[in-house]
Amino acid sequence: SSDLALSPDVREAFALRSRGRFRFAEIGAITGVSADTARLRVRQALDALAPRTAPASSEPPSSRAP
């Protein structure tokens, strides 16, 4: 079971940006919101997905090579 639950609006904006390569203004026009709202929705998706896509490491950040 997944604890990641993106709202349909956030998922749609993310899909349009990542798969369709649309600009935020275009995403806004497609989804009926402003470019700023489209940008916010994509950011919300990225923030929700970030913990799942970060590389796993057993070392503390300070001991990793630069």
Backbone as XML, in Angstrom:
<?xml version="1.0"?>
<chain id="A" units="angstrom">
  <residue number="1" name="SER">
    <atom name="N" x="0.840" y="-1.184" z="0.000"/>
    <atom name="CA" x="0.000" y="0.000" z="0.000"/>
    <atom name="C" x="0.880" y="1.240" z="0.000"/>
  </residue>
  <residue number="2" name="SER">
    <atom name="N" x="0.451" y="2.250" z="-0.707"/>
    <atom name="CA" x="1.231" y="3.473" z="-0.839"/>
    <atom name="C" x="0.606" y="4.566" z="0.003"/>
  </residue>
  <residue number="3" name="ASP">
    <atom name="N" x="1.463" y="5.310" z="0.721"/>
    <atom name="CA" x="0.948" y="6.428" z="1.501"/>
    <atom name="C" x="1.036" y="7.728" z="0.704"/>
  </residue>
  <residue number="4" name="LEU">
    <atom name="N" x="1.491" y="7.635" z="-0.541"/>
    <atom name="CA" x="1.572" y="8.802" z="-1.407"/>
    <atom name="C" x="0.226" y="8.990" z="-2.089"/>
  </residue>
  <residue number="5" name="ALA">
    <atom name="N" x="-0.398" y="10.113" z="-1.829"/>
    <atom name="CA" x="-1.695" y="10.380" z="-2.437"/>
    <atom name="C" x="-1.683" y="11.795" z="-3.004"/>
  </residue>
  <residue number="6" name="LEU">
    <atom name="N" x="-1.477" y="11.897" z="-4.293"/>
    <atom name="CA" x="-1.552" y="13.191" z="-4.957"/>
    <atom name="C" x="-2.995" y="13.437" z="-5.355"/>
  </residue>
  <residue number="7" name="SER">
    <atom name="N" x="-3.450" y="14.657" z="-5.173"/>
    <atom name="CA" x="-4.806" y="14.975" z="-5.611"/>
    <atom name="C" x="-4.844" y="14.898" z="-7.138"/>
  </residue>
  <residue number="8" name="PRO">
    <atom name="N" x="-6.008" y="14.680" z="-7.705"/>
    <atom name="CA" x="-6.107" y="14.615" z="-9.168"/>
    <atom name="C" x="-5.578" y="15.884" z="-9.853"/>
  </residue>
  <residue number="9" name="ASP">
    <atom name="N" x="-5.816" y="17.057" z="-9.262"/>
    <atom name="CA" x="-5.335" y="18.309" z="-9.855"/>
    <atom name="C" x="-3.809" y="18.364" z="-9.877"/>
  </residue>
  <residue number="10" name="VAL">
    <atom name="N" x="-3.194" y="17.943" z="-8.780"/>
    <atom name="CA" x="-1.740" y="17.958" z="-8.684"/>
    <atom name="C" x="-1.147" y="16.924" z="-9.637"/>
  </residue>
  <residue number="11" name="ARG">
    <atom name="N" x="-1.745" y="15.745" z="-9.670"/>
    <atom name="CA" x="-1.268" y="14.671" z="-10.560"/>
    <atom name="C" x="-1.359" y="15.099" z="-12.026"/>
  </residue>
  <residue number="12" name="GLU">
    <atom name="N" x="-2.461" y="15.752" z="-12.393"/>
    <atom name="CA" x="-2.640" y="16.210" z="-13.773"/>
    <atom name="C" x="-1.580" y="17.240" z="-14.162"/>
  </residue>
  <residue number="13" name="ALA">
    <atom name="N" x="-1.357" y="18.220" z="-13.303"/>
    <atom name="CA" x="-0.351" y="19.251" z="-13.595"/>
    <atom name="C" x="1.034" y="18.626" z="-13.717"/>
  </residue>
  <residue number="14" name="PHE">
    <atom name="N" x="1.352" y="17.702" z="-12.819"/>
    <atom name="CA" x="2.655" y="17.038" z="-12.863"/>
    <atom name="C" x="2.817" y="16.233" z="-14.151"/>
  </residue>
  <residue number="15" name="ALA">
    <atom name="N" x="1.785" y="15.507" z="-14.535"/>
    <atom name="CA" x="1.854" y="14.703" z="-15.763"/>
    <atom name="C" x="2.036" y="15.594" z="-16.988"/>
  </residue>
  <residue number="16" name="LEU">
    <atom name="N" x="1.318" y="16.686" z="-17.038"/>
    <atom name="CA" x="1.453" y="17.596" z="-18.180"/>
    <atom name="C" x="2.855" y="18.187" z="-18.247"/>
  </residue>
  <residue number="17" name="ARG">
    <atom name="N" x="3.422" y="18.499" z="-17.094"/>
    <atom name="CA" x="4.758" y="19.101" z="-17.065"/>
    <atom name="C" x="5.843" y="18.065" z="-17.378"/>
  </residue>
  <residue number="18" name="SER">
    <atom name="N" x="5.751" y="16.906" z="-16.756"/>
    <atom name="CA" x="6.825" y="15.920" z="-16.890"/>
    <atom name="C" x="6.733" y="15.100" z="-18.171"/>
  </residue>
  <residue number="19" name="ARG">
    <atom name="N" x="5.538" y="14.752" z="-18.580"/>
    <atom name="CA" x="5.384" y="13.921" z="-19.784"/>
    <atom name="C" x="5.097" y="14.741" z="-21.026"/>
  </residue>
  <residue number="20" name="GLY">
    <atom name="N" x="4.306" y="15.783" z="-20.850"/>
    <atom name="CA" x="3.924" y="16.595" z="-21.993"/>
    <atom name="C" x="4.859" y="17.744" z="-22.261"/>
  </residue>
  <residue number="21" name="ARG">
    <atom name="N" x="5.706" y="18.047" z="-21.281"/>
    <atom name="CA" x="6.682" y="19.141" z="-21.413"/>
    <atom name="C" x="6.008" y="20.488" z="-21.672"/>
  </residue>
  <residue number="22" name="PHE">
    <atom name="N" x="4.811" y="20.661" z="-21.117"/>
    <atom name="CA" x="4.094" y="21.923" z="-21.284"/>
    <atom name="C" x="4.674" y="22.985" z="-20.351"/>
  </residue>
  <residue number="23" name="ARG">
    <atom name="N" x="4.587" y="24.235" z="-20.769"/>
    <atom name="CA" x="4.958" y="25.360" z="-19.911"/>
    <atom name="C" x="3.836" y="25.572" z="-18.893"/>
  </residue>
  <residue number="24" name="PHE">
    <atom name="N" x="4.154" y="26.277" z="-17.802"/>
    <atom name="CA" x="3.154" y="26.488" z="-16.758"/>
    <atom name="C" x="1.933" y="27.238" z="-17.277"/>
  </residue>
  <residue number="25" name="ALA">
    <atom name="N" x="2.135" y="28.202" z="-18.157"/>
    <atom name="CA" x="1.001" y="28.929" z="-18.731"/>
    <atom name="C" x="0.102" y="27.991" z="-19.529"/>
  </residue>
  <residue number="26" name="GLU">
    <atom name="N" x="0.706" y="27.060" z="-20.245"/>
    <atom name="CA" x="-0.072" y="26.091" z="-21.026"/>
    <atom name="C" x="-0.824" y="25.130" z="-20.102"/>
  </residue>
  <residue number="27" name="ILE">
    <atom name="N" x="-0.172" y="24.695" z="-19.043"/>
    <atom name="CA" x="-0.828" y="23.811" z="-18.077"/>
    <atom name="C" x="-2.015" y="24.532" z="-17.456"/>
  </residue>
  <residue number="28" name="GLY">
    <atom name="N" x="-1.810" y="25.793" z="-17.111"/>
    <atom name="CA" x="-2.898" y="26.585" z="-16.561"/>
    <atom name="C" x="-4.070" y="26.704" z="-17.519"/>
  </residue>
  <residue number="29" name="ALA">
    <atom name="N" x="-3.775" y="26.960" z="-18.787"/>
    <atom name="CA" x="-4.843" y="27.085" z="-19.786"/>
    <atom name="C" x="-5.591" y="25.768" z="-19.962"/>
  </residue>
  <residue number="30" name="ILE">
    <atom name="N" x="-4.870" y="24.666" z="-19.958"/>
    <atom name="CA" x="-5.488" y="23.339" z="-20.126"/>
    <atom name="C" x="-6.365" y="22.990" z="-18.932"/>
  </residue>
  <residue number="31" name="THR">
    <atom name="N" x="-5.890" y="23.331" z="-17.733"/>
    <atom name="CA" x="-6.596" y="22.921" z="-16.513"/>
    <atom name="C" x="-7.514" y="23.992" z="-15.941"/>
  </residue>
  <residue number="32" name="GLY">
    <atom name="N" x="-7.498" y="25.192" z="-16.527"/>
    <atom name="CA" x="-8.403" y="26.248" z="-16.095"/>
    <atom name="C" x="-7.951" y="27.012" z="-14.862"/>
  </residue>
  <residue number="33" name="VAL">
    <atom name="N" x="-6.626" y="27.070" z="-14.651"/>
    <atom name="CA" x="-6.080" y="27.817" z="-13.520"/>
    <atom name="C" x="-4.984" y="28.751" z="-14.024"/>
  </residue>
  <residue number="34" name="SER">
    <atom name="N" x="-4.475" y="29.591" z="-13.141"/>
    <atom name="CA" x="-3.389" y="30.496" z="-13.531"/>
    <atom name="C" x="-2.074" y="29.728" z="-13.665"/>
  </residue>
  <residue number="35" name="ALA">
    <atom name="N" x="-1.119" y="30.348" z="-14.319"/>
    <atom name="CA" x="0.213" y="29.750" z="-14.443"/>
    <atom name="C" x="0.840" y="29.559" z="-13.066"/>
  </residue>
  <residue number="36" name="ASP">
    <atom name="N" x="0.604" y="30.503" z="-12.153"/>
    <atom name="CA" x="1.147" y="30.380" z="-10.798"/>
    <atom name="C" x="0.556" y="29.178" z="-10.064"/>
  </residue>
  <residue number="37" name="THR">
    <atom name="N" x="-0.733" y="28.943" z="-10.234"/>
    <atom name="CA" x="-1.365" y="27.783" z="-9.604"/>
    <atom name="C" x="-0.837" y="26.496" z="-10.218"/>
  </residue>
  <residue number="38" name="ALA">
    <atom name="N" x="-0.640" y="26.485" z="-11.522"/>
    <atom name="CA" x="-0.067" y="25.309" z="-12.184"/>
    <atom name="C" x="1.333" y="25.037" z="-11.647"/>
  </residue>
  <residue number="39" name="ARG">
    <atom name="N" x="2.127" y="26.082" z="-11.489"/>
    <atom name="CA" x="3.485" y="25.952" z="-10.948"/>
    <atom name="C" x="3.430" y="25.393" z="-9.524"/>
  </residue>
  <residue number="40" name="LEU">
    <atom name="N" x="2.508" y="25.896" z="-8.705"/>
    <atom name="CA" x="2.355" y="25.421" z="-7.335"/>
    <atom name="C" x="1.999" y="23.937" z="-7.309"/>
  </residue>
  <residue number="41" name="ARG">
    <atom name="N" x="1.092" y="23.517" z="-8.171"/>
    <atom name="CA" x="0.684" y="22.112" z="-8.205"/>
    <atom name="C" x="1.834" y="21.195" z="-8.603"/>
  </residue>
  <residue number="42" name="VAL">
    <atom name="N" x="2.628" y="21.622" z="-9.565"/>
    <atom name="CA" x="3.794" y="20.823" z="-9.958"/>
    <atom name="C" x="4.777" y="20.746" z="-8.790"/>
  </residue>
  <residue number="43" name="ARG">
    <atom name="N" x="4.997" y="21.860" z="-8.099"/>
    <atom name="CA" x="5.899" y="21.878" z="-6.942"/>
    <atom name="C" x="5.387" y="20.956" z="-5.843"/>
  </residue>
  <residue number="44" name="GLN">
    <atom name="N" x="4.076" y="20.943" z="-5.609"/>
    <atom name="CA" x="3.497" y="20.055" z="-4.595"/>
    <atom name="C" x="3.769" y="18.588" z="-4.946"/>
  </residue>
  <residue number="45" name="ALA">
    <atom name="N" x="3.641" y="18.256" z="-6.221"/>
    <atom name="CA" x="3.922" y="16.889" z="-6.658"/>
    <atom name="C" x="5.391" y="16.551" z="-6.456"/>
  </residue>
  <residue number="46" name="LEU">
    <atom name="N" x="6.269" y="17.455" z="-6.844"/>
    <atom name="CA" x="7.700" y="17.210" z="-6.687"/>
    <atom name="C" x="8.074" y="17.054" z="-5.213"/>
  </residue>
  <residue number="47" name="ASP">
    <atom name="N" x="7.500" y="17.883" z="-4.367"/>
    <atom name="CA" x="7.774" y="17.788" z="-2.934"/>
    <atom name="C" x="7.287" y="16.458" z="-2.362"/>
  </residue>
  <residue number="48" name="ALA">
    <atom name="N" x="6.131" y="15.991" z="-2.832"/>
    <atom name="CA" x="5.594" y="14.724" z="-2.348"/>
    <atom name="C" x="6.416" y="13.538" z="-2.845"/>
  </residue>
  <residue number="49" name="LEU">
    <atom name="N" x="6.948" y="13.660" z="-4.056"/>
    <atom name="CA" x="7.713" y="12.562" z="-4.639"/>
    <atom name="C" x="9.175" y="12.547" z="-4.201"/>
  </residue>
  <residue number="50" name="ALA">
    <atom name="N" x="9.712" y="13.671" z="-3.771"/>
    <atom name="CA" x="11.136" y="13.785" z="-3.439"/>
    <atom name="C" x="11.621" y="12.733" z="-2.446"/>
  </residue>
  <residue number="51" name="PRO">
    <atom name="N" x="10.915" y="12.490" z="-1.342"/>
    <atom name="CA" x="11.419" y="11.478" z="-0.409"/>
    <atom name="C" x="11.505" y="10.083" z="-1.016"/>
  </residue>
  <residue number="52" name="ARG">
    <atom name="N" x="10.695" y="9.810" z="-2.002"/>
    <atom name="CA" x="10.689" y="8.494" z="-2.645"/>
    <atom name="C" x="11.765" y="8.355" z="-3.717"/>
  </residue>
  <residue number="53" name="THR">
    <atom name="N" x="12.266" y="9.464" z="-4.210"/>
    <atom name="CA" x="13.245" y="9.393" z="-5.292"/>
    <atom name="C" x="14.662" y="9.737" z="-4.837"/>
  </residue>
  <residue number="54" name="ALA">
    <atom name="N" x="14.809" y="10.160" z="-3.589"/>
    <atom name="CA" x="16.138" y="10.489" z="-3.075"/>
    <atom name="C" x="16.943" y="9.202" z="-2.916"/>
  </residue>
  <residue number="55" name="PRO">
    <atom name="N" x="18.227" y="9.244" z="-3.248"/>
    <atom name="CA" x="19.040" y="8.044" z="-3.102"/>
    <atom name="C" x="19.156" y="7.646" z="-1.634"/>
  </residue>
  <residue number="56" name="ALA">
    <atom name="N" x="19.040" y="6.373" z="-1.363"/>
    <atom name="CA" x="19.167" y="5.872" z="-0.003"/>
    <atom name="C" x="20.628" y="5.751" z="0.356"/>
  </residue>
  <residue number="57" name="SER">
    <atom name="N" x="20.954" y="6.121" z="1.586"/>
    <atom name="CA" x="22.322" y="5.999" z="2.041"/>
    <atom name="C" x="22.310" y="5.766" z="3.535"/>
  </residue>
  <residue number="58" name="SER">
    <atom name="N" x="23.195" y="4.893" z="3.993"/>
    <atom name="CA" x="23.279" y="4.644" z="5.430"/>
    <atom name="C" x="24.279" y="5.586" z="6.082"/>
  </residue>
  <residue number="59" name="GLU">
    <atom name="N" x="24.992" y="6.359" z="5.277"/>
    <atom name="CA" x="25.963" y="7.306" z="5.815"/>
    <atom name="C" x="25.302" y="8.642" z="6.099"/>
  </residue>
  <residue number="60" name="PRO">
    <atom name="N" x="25.724" y="9.300" z="7.193"/>
    <atom name="CA" x="25.214" y="10.658" z="7.419"/>
    <atom name="C" x="25.712" y="11.591" z="6.321"/>
  </residue>
  <residue number="61" name="PRO">
    <atom name="N" x="24.949" y="12.642" z="5.997"/>
    <atom name="CA" x="25.349" y="13.553" z="4.909"/>
    <atom name="C" x="26.744" y="14.128" z="5.062"/>
  </residue>
  <residue number="62" name="SER">
    <atom name="N" x="27.199" y="14.386" z="6.268"/>
    <atom name="CA" x="28.504" y="15.005" z="6.466"/>
    <atom name="C" x="29.663" y="14.071" z="6.126"/>
  </residue>
  <residue number="63" name="SER">
    <atom name="N" x="29.422" y="12.755" z="6.089"/>
    <atom name="CA" x="30.520" y="11.828" z="5.808"/>
    <atom name="C" x="30.594" y="11.406" z="4.342"/>
  </residue>
  <residue number="64" name="ARG">
    <atom name="N" x="29.644" y="11.877" z="3.542"/>
    <atom name="CA" x="29.663" y="11.543" z="2.112"/>
    <atom name="C" x="30.687" y="12.400" z="1.386"/>
  </residue>
  <residue number="65" name="ALA">
    <atom name="N" x="31.257" y="11.840" z="0.351"/>
    <atom name="CA" x="32.212" y="12.587" z="-0.472"/>
    <atom name="C" x="31.465" y="13.689" z="-1.207"/>
  </residue>
  <residue number="66" name="PRO">
    <atom name="N" x="32.095" y="14.837" z="-1.425"/>
    <atom name="CA" x="31.431" y="15.957" z="-2.138"/>
    <atom name="C" x="31.117" y="15.632" z="-3.575"/>
  </residue>
</chain>
